[in-house]
């Protein structure tokens, strides 16, 4: 049954803006539009709000799903920090992860990614003294690609007609970087395979190995963390907790267990939404943050899809890879267990990232192409107060969706013995990877639970269990339909698909969509306010 998240107002049939999904893209857009005096209704199909920023609890533990670390939150002047402060009325605090934010482990070699770009350069050069010039060139290119991205992203807020006139000019410099794969760019700088492997050691953050990913995505991601990693004080649940009052203050509200079935369209104008239970809500402006694939295939009427040939758009993009995540609860506080704050990225020694993915895609019993270990309890300074004597660890790896496809029509928690046995096998392999890197955790594990691509499909509605929405290939960045405006009047998109994956991407997408709707330059307000 539809429920309010923390509703203070009487539910109405008519709002100024309806937002589909409560991911950060929609939350950010809703908070900004609320500050513009709009009454917003956020509709979330899950039993909890926040999209990938949601948390869940078992026994004495709480886990974050889609936030392990965020960059650029240290300085009050940074764009993401300003925007978060704006949409939360400065109620969300951030904790610095310290000197090392990512640790790349290849066989028995360890490479730390340290805070501060000059420190990082030095660190890399200490491992690869003969590659000093290549490292400098690489960092310069990362900055250059980032510089060109500003106009590229700004262009997305332009009305379609204006975009046709001046879009090409604004995007052309970015395309020089986005059209190339990460590997193509890196091979132009160095032939050192180990250096390439290390420099792309965070590829899991955008889901594609070097031969497939766009260099622009790679550059945006690595630059994002140059000034270190940050974690929300009090855990990811604080994101929606601190945005909700801003939406409520303007008379809006967030509903959970509220699945939108269809957007109501009359004469090519969005009028409202019909819920899965048949109830209708009306608004002049509708925003979907439910992912472009869901929006184009499930939420719009068939006639609209045909009229605007929306299905053809999807032939040009691919869903991102699926993942499994082992959520672990441990006896012992993070300090008692001496848990690190840095994320560990563990890779096979023998093959390149692309090769080890190909090997594993053929047979998942082969070595995992990547094992990512995150220590959220250690990152949150408020954790020990909230959960004394306990810790949590998350371990993630990729997995082809097809492995789980045959259980697609079974029910959550009741998928059968074969499914449970496969999960247990994968969980044990991931636990062994943890014990190898952090041996003091052996014997301390109290409980663990593995999520699969079907979990992602069930809770966050990504049909192929995709971890990051649409894949970040060079072709993705050429797709002009990935923008707030759609061919339907009053109907807009937001979320990671219209910009890029990541908390920063989703956050900024909300600002972009709010700017496109109001026709105002709201960035100025964020900086002023
Ligand atoms: C395992 C994992 C780890 C991550 N770690 C990090 C990290 O450390 N740092 C970082 O920056 N980023 C990270 N990310 C990425 C980041 O979390 C996402 O890019 C971002 O949160 C996506 O936000 P979004 O607004 O696009 O929507 P989402 O969070 O994808 O939310 C979409 C929402 O729409 C809802 N919905 C779908 N269909 C309907 C419907 N019909 N009716 C109503 N609601 C609907 C869904 O239930 C969902 O809640 C991670 C992601 C994952 C999966």
Coordinates of C-alpha atoms and ligand atoms in Angstrom, one line a residue:
X1 CA 0.0 0.0 0.0
X2 CA 1.2 3.5 -0.8
X3 CA 2.7 5.2 2.2
X4 CA 4.3 8.5 3.1
X5 CA 8.0 8.6 3.8
X6 CA 7.6 11.2 6.6
X7 CA 4.5 13.1 5.4
X8 CA 3.4 16.1 7.2
X9 CA 0.8 17.3 4.6
X10 CA -2.5 16.0 3.5
X11 CA -2.1 14.1 0.2
X12 CA -3.5 16.0 -2.8
X13 CA -4.5 14.9 -6.3
X14 CA -2.8 17.8 -8.0
X15 CA 0.9 19.0 -7.6
X16 CA 3.1 21.4 -9.5
X17 CA 5.7 18.7 -10.2
X18 CA 5.6 14.9 -10.0
X19 CA 8.9 13.0 -9.9
X20 CA 9.1 9.3 -10.7
X21 CA 11.6 7.6 -8.4
X22 CA 13.4 8.9 -5.3
X23 CA 17.0 8.5 -6.5
X24 CA 19.3 11.4 -5.9
X25 CA 18.5 12.9 -9.4
X26 CA 14.8 13.3 -8.4
X27 CA 15.6 14.3 -4.8
X28 CA 18.0 17.0 -6.0
X29 CA 15.5 18.3 -8.7
X30 CA 12.6 18.2 -6.2
X31 CA 14.6 20.1 -3.5
X32 CA 15.7 22.8 -6.0
X33 CA 12.2 23.2 -7.5
X34 CA 10.8 23.3 -3.9
X35 CA 13.0 26.3 -3.3
X36 CA 11.5 27.8 -6.4
X37 CA 8.1 27.5 -4.8
X38 CA 6.9 24.3 -6.5
X39 CA 4.9 21.7 -4.7
X40 CA 6.6 18.4 -5.6
X41 CA 5.3 14.8 -5.3
X42 CA 8.1 12.2 -5.3
X43 CA 6.9 8.7 -6.0
X44 CA 9.1 5.7 -5.1
X45 CA 8.1 2.1 -5.8
X46 CA 10.5 0.6 -3.2
X47 CA 9.5 0.3 0.5
X48 CA 12.1 2.9 1.3
X49 CA 13.2 6.2 -0.2
X50 CA 16.6 7.3 -1.7
X51 CA 17.1 5.1 -4.8
X52 CA 20.7 3.8 -4.6
X53 CA 21.3 6.0 -1.6
X54 CA 18.9 3.9 0.5
X55 CA 20.0 1.9 3.4
X56 CA 18.7 -1.5 4.8
X57 CA 18.9 -3.1 8.1
X58 CA 19.3 -6.7 9.4
X59 CA 19.7 -7.7 13.1
X60 CA 22.1 -5.2 14.7
X61 CA 23.4 -3.8 11.4
X62 CA 22.7 -1.2 8.7
X63 CA 24.2 -1.1 5.2
X64 CA 24.5 1.6 2.5
X65 CA 23.9 0.3 -1.0
X66 CA 25.1 2.9 -3.5
X67 CA 27.5 5.2 -1.6
X68 CA 31.0 4.1 -0.7
X69 CA 32.8 7.4 -1.3
X70 CA 32.2 10.7 -2.9
X71 CA 34.9 13.2 -4.1
X72 CA 35.1 17.0 -4.0
X73 CA 33.3 17.4 -0.7
X74 CA 36.2 18.9 1.2
X75 CA 36.1 22.5 0.2
X76 CA 33.0 24.7 0.7
X77 CA 33.7 26.2 -2.7
X78 CA 33.4 22.9 -4.6
X79 CA 30.4 22.5 -6.9
X80 CA 29.1 19.2 -5.3
X81 CA 29.6 20.5 -1.8
X82 CA 27.7 23.7 -2.6
X83 CA 24.9 21.8 -4.3
X84 CA 24.5 19.3 -1.4
X85 CA 24.5 22.2 1.1
X86 CA 21.8 23.9 -1.0
X87 CA 19.4 21.0 -1.2
X88 CA 19.9 19.9 2.4
X89 CA 20.0 23.4 4.0
X90 CA 23.5 22.4 5.2
X91 CA 22.2 19.6 7.3
X92 CA 24.3 16.9 5.7
X93 CA 27.9 16.5 6.9
X94 CA 30.8 14.8 5.3
X95 CA 33.7 12.8 6.8
X96 CA 37.1 12.8 5.1
X97 CA 38.5 9.3 4.4
X98 CA 42.0 10.4 5.1
X99 CA 45.2 10.2 3.0
X100 CA 44.5 7.0 1.0
X101 CA 41.1 6.7 -0.7
X102 CA 41.7 3.7 -3.0
X103 CA 44.2 0.8 -2.7
X104 CA 44.9 -1.1 -5.9
X105 CA 46.1 -4.6 -5.3
X106 CA 47.5 -6.6 -8.2
X107 CA 48.9 -9.9 -7.1
X108 CA 51.1 -9.0 -4.2
X109 CA 51.8 -5.4 -5.5
X110 CA 50.0 -2.6 -3.7
X111 CA 49.4 0.9 -5.2
X112 CA 47.8 3.6 -3.0
X113 CA 45.8 6.4 -4.5
X114 CA 46.6 9.3 -2.2
X115 CA 44.8 12.6 -1.6
X116 CA 46.1 15.6 -3.6
X117 CA 47.0 15.4 -7.3
X118 CA 50.7 16.2 -6.7
X119 CA 51.0 13.6 -4.0
X120 CA 49.3 11.1 -6.3
X121 CA 51.7 11.9 -9.2
X122 CA 54.7 11.4 -6.8
X123 CA 53.3 8.1 -5.5
X124 CA 52.8 6.8 -9.0
X125 CA 56.2 7.9 -10.1
X126 CA 57.8 6.1 -7.1
X127 CA 56.2 2.9 -8.4
X128 CA 57.0 3.7 -12.1
X129 CA 60.2 5.9 -12.1
X130 CA 60.7 5.4 -15.9
X131 CA 57.2 6.6 -16.6
X132 CA 57.4 10.0 -15.0
X133 CA 56.7 11.8 -18.3
X134 CA 53.8 9.6 -19.2
X135 CA 52.3 10.1 -15.7
X136 CA 52.5 13.9 -16.1
X137 CA 50.9 13.7 -19.6
X138 CA 48.2 11.5 -18.3
X139 CA 47.2 13.9 -15.5
X140 CA 47.3 16.8 -17.9
X141 CA 44.9 15.0 -20.2
X142 CA 42.6 14.2 -17.3
X143 CA 42.3 17.9 -16.5
X144 CA 41.9 18.9 -20.1
X145 CA 39.0 16.4 -20.6
X146 CA 37.4 17.7 -17.4
X147 CA 37.6 21.3 -18.6
X148 CA 35.8 20.5 -21.9
X149 CA 33.0 18.7 -20.0
X150 CA 31.6 21.9 -18.5
X151 CA 30.2 23.2 -21.8
X152 CA 29.1 19.7 -22.8
X153 CA 27.0 19.3 -19.7
X154 CA 25.7 22.9 -19.8
X155 CA 24.5 22.3 -23.3
X156 CA 22.1 19.6 -22.1
X157 CA 20.0 22.2 -20.3
X158 CA 19.4 24.2 -23.5
X159 CA 15.9 23.9 -25.1
X160 CA 16.0 21.6 -28.1
X161 CA 15.9 24.3 -30.8
X162 CA 18.8 26.2 -29.3
X163 CA 20.7 23.0 -28.9
X164 CA 20.3 22.4 -32.6
X165 CA 21.8 25.8 -33.4
X166 CA 24.7 26.0 -30.9
X167 CA 25.0 22.5 -29.4
X168 CA 27.6 21.3 -31.9
X169 CA 29.9 24.1 -31.0
X170 CA 29.6 23.6 -27.2
X171 CA 30.2 19.8 -27.5
X172 CA 33.0 19.5 -30.0
X173 CA 35.9 19.8 -27.7
X174 CA 34.5 17.2 -25.3
X175 CA 33.9 14.8 -28.1
X176 CA 37.7 14.7 -28.7
X177 CA 38.0 12.9 -25.4
X178 CA 34.7 11.1 -25.2
X179 CA 35.0 9.5 -28.6
X180 CA 38.1 7.6 -27.6
X181 CA 38.3 4.6 -25.4
X182 CA 40.4 4.9 -22.2
X183 CA 42.8 2.3 -23.6
X184 CA 43.3 4.2 -26.9
X185 CA 44.3 7.3 -24.9
X186 CA 46.5 5.5 -22.5
X187 CA 48.2 3.5 -25.2
X188 CA 49.1 6.8 -26.8
X189 CA 51.0 7.8 -23.6
X190 CA 52.6 4.6 -22.4
X191 CA 53.3 1.0 -23.4
X192 CA 53.6 -0.1 -19.8
X193 CA 50.8 -2.6 -19.2
X194 CA 51.1 -2.5 -15.4
X195 CA 50.9 1.3 -15.3
X196 CA 47.8 1.1 -17.5
X197 CA 46.3 -1.5 -15.2
X198 CA 47.0 0.7 -12.1
X199 CA 45.7 4.0 -13.7
X200 CA 42.5 2.2 -14.6
X201 CA 42.3 0.5 -11.2
X202 CA 39.0 2.4 -10.4
X203 CA 37.2 1.3 -13.6
X204 CA 34.7 -0.5 -11.4
X205 CA 33.3 3.0 -10.4
X206 CA 32.0 3.4 -13.9
X207 CA 31.6 -0.3 -14.8
X208 CA 33.6 -0.7 -18.0
X209 CA 37.2 -1.8 -18.6
X210 CA 39.7 0.3 -20.6
X211 CA 39.1 -1.0 -24.1
X212 CA 35.3 -0.3 -23.8
X213 CA 34.9 2.8 -21.6
X214 CA 35.0 6.3 -22.9
X215 CA 38.1 8.2 -21.8
X216 CA 35.9 11.2 -20.9
X217 CA 34.1 9.0 -18.3
X218 CA 37.4 7.8 -17.0
X219 CA 38.8 11.3 -16.7
X220 CA 35.7 12.6 -14.9
X221 CA 35.9 9.8 -12.4
X222 CA 39.6 10.0 -11.5
X223 CA 39.6 13.8 -11.3
X224 CA 36.5 13.5 -9.0
X225 CA 38.7 11.8 -6.3
X226 CA 41.9 13.8 -6.7
X227 CA 41.1 15.7 -3.5
X228 CA 40.2 12.5 -1.6
X229 CA 37.2 10.5 -0.7
X230 CA 34.3 11.5 1.7
X231 CA 31.4 9.7 3.3
X232 CA 28.2 11.0 4.7
X233 CA 28.3 11.3 8.5
X234 CA 25.5 9.1 9.8
X235 CA 25.5 6.9 6.7
X236 CA 23.8 7.2 3.3
X237 CA 20.3 7.3 4.9
X238 CA 21.1 10.9 5.9
X239 CA 20.8 11.9 2.2
X240 CA 17.0 11.5 1.9
X241 CA 16.5 12.4 5.6
X242 CA 18.1 15.8 5.1
X243 CA 16.5 16.6 1.7
X244 CA 12.9 15.6 2.7
X245 CA 12.3 18.6 5.0
X246 CA 13.2 21.0 2.1
X247 CA 10.5 19.3 -0.1
X248 CA 8.0 19.3 2.8
X249 CA 8.6 23.0 3.5
X250 CA 7.2 23.9 0.1
X251 CA 4.1 21.6 0.7
X252 CA 5.5 18.6 -1.2
X253 CA 6.0 15.1 -0.1
X254 CA 7.7 11.7 -0.8
X255 CA 5.6 8.6 -1.1
X256 CA 7.0 5.0 -0.8
X257 CA 5.5 1.7 -2.1
X258 CA 4.3 4.1 -4.8
X259 CA 4.9 2.5 -8.2
X260 CA 4.1 4.5 -11.2
X261 CA 2.5 2.5 -13.9
X262 CA 2.1 5.0 -16.7
X263 CA 2.6 8.7 -17.5
X264 CA -0.7 10.2 -18.6
X265 CA -0.3 12.0 -21.9
X266 CA -2.9 14.0 -23.9
X267 CA -2.1 15.6 -27.2
X268 CA 1.6 15.1 -26.6
X269 CA 1.4 16.8 -23.2
X270 CA 2.2 15.1 -19.9
X271 CA -0.8 15.6 -17.6
X272 CA -0.1 13.2 -14.6
X273 CA 0.6 9.6 -13.7
X274 CA -1.4 6.5 -13.1
X275 CA -0.1 4.4 -10.2
X276 CA 0.1 0.6 -10.2
X277 CA -3.0 0.6 -7.9
X278 CA -5.0 2.7 -10.4
X279 CA -4.8 6.0 -8.4
X280 CA -4.0 9.1 -10.5
X281 CA -2.0 12.2 -9.6
X282 CA -2.0 15.3 -11.8
X283 CA 0.7 17.9 -12.4
X284 CA 1.8 20.2 -15.2
X285 CA 5.4 18.9 -15.0
X286 CA 6.4 15.3 -14.8
X287 CA 10.0 14.2 -14.3
X288 CA 11.3 10.6 -14.6
X289 CA 14.4 9.6 -12.7
X290 CA 13.6 5.9 -13.1
X291 CA 16.2 5.3 -15.7
X292 CA 15.9 6.0 -19.4
X293 CA 15.3 2.4 -20.4
X294 CA 12.4 2.0 -17.9
X295 CA 11.0 5.4 -18.9
X296 CA 11.1 4.7 -22.7
X297 CA 9.9 1.1 -22.5
X298 CA 7.6 0.9 -19.5
X299 CA 6.3 4.3 -18.4
X300 CA 5.1 5.9 -21.6
X301 CA 2.1 4.9 -23.6
X302 CA 2.8 2.8 -26.7
X303 CA 1.5 5.5 -29.1
X304 CA 3.9 8.0 -27.7
X305 CA 6.9 5.6 -28.0
X306 CA 5.9 4.9 -31.7
X307 CA 5.2 8.6 -32.5
X308 CA 8.6 9.7 -31.4
X309 CA 10.4 6.4 -32.3
X310 CA 11.8 6.3 -28.8
X311 CA 12.6 2.5 -29.1
X312 CA 15.2 3.4 -31.7
X313 CA 17.1 5.5 -29.2
X314 CA 17.7 2.4 -27.0
X315 CA 19.3 0.5 -29.9
X316 CA 22.2 2.9 -29.5
X317 CA 23.0 2.3 -25.9
X318 CA 23.6 -0.8 -23.7
X319 CA 22.7 -1.6 -20.1
X320 CA 25.7 -1.5 -17.8
X321 CA 27.0 -4.7 -16.2
X322 CA 25.3 -6.4 -13.3
X323 CA 26.8 -6.9 -9.9
X324 CA 26.7 -9.0 -6.7
X325 CA 27.4 -7.5 -3.3
X326 CA 28.2 -9.3 -0.1
X327 CA 26.9 -7.4 2.9
X328 CA 28.8 -8.5 6.0
X329 CA 28.2 -7.8 9.7
X330 CA 31.1 -8.3 12.1
X331 CA 31.5 -8.5 15.8
X332 CA 33.9 -5.8 16.9
X333 CA 34.0 -2.1 16.2
X334 CA 36.0 -0.7 13.3
X335 CA 38.7 0.4 15.7
X336 CA 38.8 -2.9 17.5
X337 CA 39.1 -4.7 14.1
X338 CA 41.5 -2.1 12.8
X339 CA 39.5 -1.7 9.6
X340 CA 40.9 0.6 7.0
X341 CA 38.9 3.5 5.5
X342 CA 40.4 3.1 2.0
X343 CA 38.6 1.0 -0.6
X344 CA 40.5 -2.1 -1.8
X345 CA 40.4 -3.0 -5.5
X346 CA 41.8 -6.5 -6.0
X347 CA 42.8 -7.7 -9.5
X348 CA 44.2 -10.8 -11.1
X349 CA 47.9 -10.7 -11.6
X350 CA 48.1 -12.4 -15.0
X351 CA 45.8 -10.6 -17.4
X352 CA 44.7 -7.0 -18.3
X353 CA 41.3 -5.8 -17.0
X354 CA 39.7 -6.5 -20.3
X355 CA 41.2 -10.0 -20.6
X356 CA 40.2 -11.0 -17.1
X357 CA 36.6 -9.9 -17.7
X358 CA 36.5 -11.9 -20.9
X359 CA 37.8 -15.0 -19.1
X360 CA 35.3 -14.7 -16.3
X361 CA 32.4 -14.0 -18.7
X362 CA 33.1 -17.4 -20.2
X363 CA 33.2 -19.2 -16.8
X364 CA 32.4 -17.4 -13.6
X365 CA 34.4 -20.0 -11.6
X366 CA 37.5 -18.4 -13.0
X367 CA 39.2 -15.7 -10.9
X368 CA 37.0 -12.7 -10.3
X369 CA 38.1 -9.9 -12.6
X370 CA 37.8 -7.4 -9.8
X371 CA 36.9 -7.6 -6.1
X372 CA 36.0 -4.3 -4.5
X373 CA 36.0 -4.2 -0.7
X374 CA 34.6 -1.2 1.2
X375 CA 34.6 -0.5 4.9
X376 CA 31.6 1.9 5.5
X377 CA 31.6 1.5 9.3
X378 CA 35.2 2.7 9.4
X379 CA 34.4 5.7 7.2
X380 CA 31.4 7.0 9.3
X381 CA 32.6 8.9 12.5
X382 CA 29.0 8.4 13.9
X383 CA 29.0 4.6 13.4
X384 CA 30.4 3.5 16.8
X385 CA 27.9 5.6 18.6
X386 CA 25.0 4.2 16.6
X387 CA 26.2 0.6 16.4
X388 CA 28.7 0.0 19.3
X389 CA 30.8 -3.1 19.1
X390 CA 29.8 -3.9 15.5
X391 CA 31.2 -3.3 12.0
X392 CA 30.1 -3.7 8.4
X393 CA 32.0 -4.5 5.2
X394 CA 30.6 -4.6 1.6
X395 CA 32.3 -6.7 -1.2
X396 CA 31.3 -6.2 -4.8
X397 CA 32.1 -7.9 -8.0
X398 CA 30.6 -7.9 -11.5
X399 CA 28.6 -10.8 -12.9
X400 CA 26.8 -11.3 -16.2
X401 CA 23.0 -10.9 -15.7
X402 CA 22.4 -14.1 -17.8
X403 CA 23.7 -16.2 -15.0
X404 CA 20.6 -15.3 -12.9
X405 CA 18.1 -14.9 -15.7
X406 CA 16.5 -18.3 -15.2
X407 CA 15.3 -17.2 -11.8
X408 CA 13.8 -13.9 -13.1
X409 CA 10.2 -14.9 -12.4
X410 CA 10.8 -16.4 -8.9
X411 CA 10.0 -14.4 -5.8
X412 CA 12.5 -12.6 -3.5
X413 CA 13.8 -14.9 -0.7
X414 CA 12.0 -17.9 -2.4
X415 CA 14.1 -18.5 -5.5
X416 CA 15.0 -22.1 -4.7
X417 CA 17.9 -24.3 -3.6
X418 CA 20.0 -24.1 -6.7
X419 CA 20.0 -20.2 -6.5
X420 CA 20.8 -20.3 -2.8
X421 CA 23.7 -22.7 -3.4
X422 CA 25.1 -20.5 -6.2
X423 CA 24.9 -17.5 -3.8
X424 CA 26.6 -19.4 -1.0
X425 CA 29.4 -20.4 -3.3
X426 CA 30.0 -16.8 -4.5
X427 CA 29.7 -15.5 -1.0
X428 CA 32.4 -17.9 0.3
X429 CA 34.8 -16.9 -2.6
X430 CA 34.3 -13.2 -1.7
X431 CA 34.9 -13.9 2.0
X432 CA 38.2 -15.6 1.2
X433 CA 39.3 -12.5 -0.8
X434 CA 38.5 -10.5 2.3
X435 CA 40.4 -12.8 4.7
X436 CA 43.5 -12.6 2.4
X437 CA 43.6 -8.8 2.5
X438 CA 42.3 -8.1 6.0
X439 CA 43.1 -11.3 7.9
X440 CA 42.0 -10.0 11.3
X441 CA 38.3 -10.2 10.1
X442 CA 38.5 -14.1 10.0
X443 CA 36.4 -15.5 12.9
X444 CA 34.6 -12.1 13.4
X445 CA 31.9 -12.5 10.7
X446 CA 28.5 -12.5 12.4
X447 CA 26.3 -12.6 9.3
X448 CA 26.4 -12.1 5.6
X449 CA 23.9 -11.7 2.8
X450 CA 24.6 -11.7 -0.9
X451 CA 22.6 -9.4 -3.3
X452 CA 22.4 -10.5 -6.9
X453 CA 21.3 -8.8 -10.1
X454 CA 17.8 -10.0 -9.3
X455 CA 17.9 -8.1 -6.0
X456 CA 18.8 -4.9 -8.0
X457 CA 15.9 -5.7 -10.4
X458 CA 13.5 -6.3 -7.6
X459 CA 14.3 -3.3 -5.4
X460 CA 15.6 -0.6 -7.8
X461 CA 13.8 -1.7 -11.0
X462 CA 16.8 -2.0 -13.3
X463 CA 15.5 -4.8 -15.6
X464 CA 18.9 -6.4 -16.3
X465 CA 20.2 -5.8 -12.8
X466 CA 22.4 -3.0 -14.2
X467 CA 24.6 -1.4 -11.6
X468 CA 25.0 2.0 -13.3
X469 CA 22.1 2.5 -15.7
X470 CA 23.3 3.0 -19.3
X471 CA 26.9 1.9 -20.1
X472 CA 29.6 4.7 -20.4
X473 CA 30.9 3.9 -23.9
X474 CA 32.0 6.5 -26.4
X475 CA 28.7 6.1 -28.2
X476 CA 26.7 7.0 -25.0
X477 CA 28.1 10.5 -25.0
X478 CA 27.0 11.1 -28.6
X479 CA 23.3 10.4 -27.7
X480 CA 21.4 13.7 -27.8
X481 CA 18.3 12.2 -26.2
X482 CA 20.1 11.8 -22.9
X483 CA 19.1 15.3 -21.6
X484 CA 16.3 16.8 -19.5
X485 CA 14.0 17.8 -22.4
X486 CA 12.0 15.1 -24.2
X487 CA 9.8 15.3 -27.3
X488 CA 6.8 15.3 -24.9
X489 CA 5.6 18.7 -23.5
X490 CA 5.9 19.0 -19.8
X491 CA 7.8 15.7 -19.5
X492 CA 11.5 15.6 -18.5
X493 CA 14.3 13.2 -17.5
X494 CA 16.8 13.3 -14.7
X495 CA 19.2 11.0 -12.9
X496 CA 22.5 9.3 -13.8
X497 CA 21.5 8.4 -17.4
X498 CA 21.3 12.0 -18.5
X499 CA 24.8 12.9 -17.2
X500 CA 27.0 10.2 -15.8
X501 CA 26.9 7.5 -13.1
X502 CA 27.8 8.5 -9.5
X503 CA 26.4 10.6 -6.7
X504 CA 28.0 13.7 -8.3
X505 CA 26.4 12.9 -11.6
X506 CA 22.9 12.2 -10.2
X507 CA 23.1 15.3 -7.9
X508 CA 24.1 17.6 -10.9
X509 CA 21.4 16.0 -13.1
X510 CA 18.7 17.4 -10.7
X511 CA 20.1 20.9 -11.1
X512 CA 20.2 20.5 -14.8
X513 CA 16.6 19.3 -15.0
X514 CA 15.4 22.0 -12.7
X515 CA 17.2 24.6 -14.8
X516 CA 15.7 23.2 -18.0
X517 CA 12.2 23.3 -16.5
X518 CA 12.4 26.8 -15.1
X519 CA 14.5 28.3 -17.8
X520 CA 16.6 29.9 -15.1
X521 CA 20.3 29.7 -14.4
X522 CA 20.0 28.1 -11.0
X523 CA 23.7 27.4 -10.7
X524 CA 24.1 31.0 -9.8
X525 CA 21.6 30.6 -7.0
X526 CA 23.4 27.5 -5.6
X527 CA 26.6 29.5 -5.5
X528 CA 24.9 32.6 -4.0
X529 CA 22.7 30.7 -1.6
Ligands
LIG1 C1 26.6 -1.0 -5.6 C2 26.7 0.5 -6.0 C3 27.7 1.2 -5.4 C4 27.9 2.6 -5.8 N1 28.9 3.3 -5.2 C5 29.0 4.6 -5.5 C6 30.0 5.4 -4.8 O1 30.7 4.9 -3.9 N2 30.1 6.7 -5.2 C7 29.3 7.3 -6.1 O2 29.4 8.5 -6.4 N3 28.3 6.5 -6.7 C8 28.2 5.2 -6.4 N4 27.2 4.5 -7.1 C9 26.4 5.1 -8.1 C10 25.3 6.0 -7.5 O3 24.7 5.4 -6.4 C11 24.2 6.2 -8.6 O4 24.8 6.6 -9.8 C12 23.1 7.2 -8.2 O5 22.7 7.0 -6.9 C13 21.9 7.0 -9.2 O6 20.9 8.0 -8.9 P1 19.7 8.2 -9.8 O7 19.0 9.4 -9.4 O8 20.0 8.0 -11.2 O9 18.6 7.1 -9.5 P2 18.6 5.6 -8.7 O10 19.3 5.7 -7.4 O11 18.9 4.6 -9.7 O12 17.0 5.6 -8.4 C14 16.0 5.3 -9.3 C15 14.8 5.1 -8.5 O13 13.6 5.0 -9.3 C16 12.7 4.1 -8.7 N5 11.8 3.6 -9.7 C17 12.0 2.9 -10.8 N6 10.9 2.7 -11.5 C18 9.9 3.3 -10.8 C19 8.5 3.4 -11.0 N7 7.8 2.8 -12.0 N8 7.7 4.1 -10.0 C20 8.3 4.6 -9.0 N9 9.7 4.6 -8.8 C21 10.4 3.9 -9.7 C22 13.6 3.0 -8.3 O14 13.0 2.1 -7.3 C23 14.8 3.8 -7.7 O15 14.6 4.0 -6.3 C24 27.0 3.1 -6.7 C25 26.0 2.4 -7.2 C26 25.8 1.1 -6.9 C27 24.7 0.3 -7.5

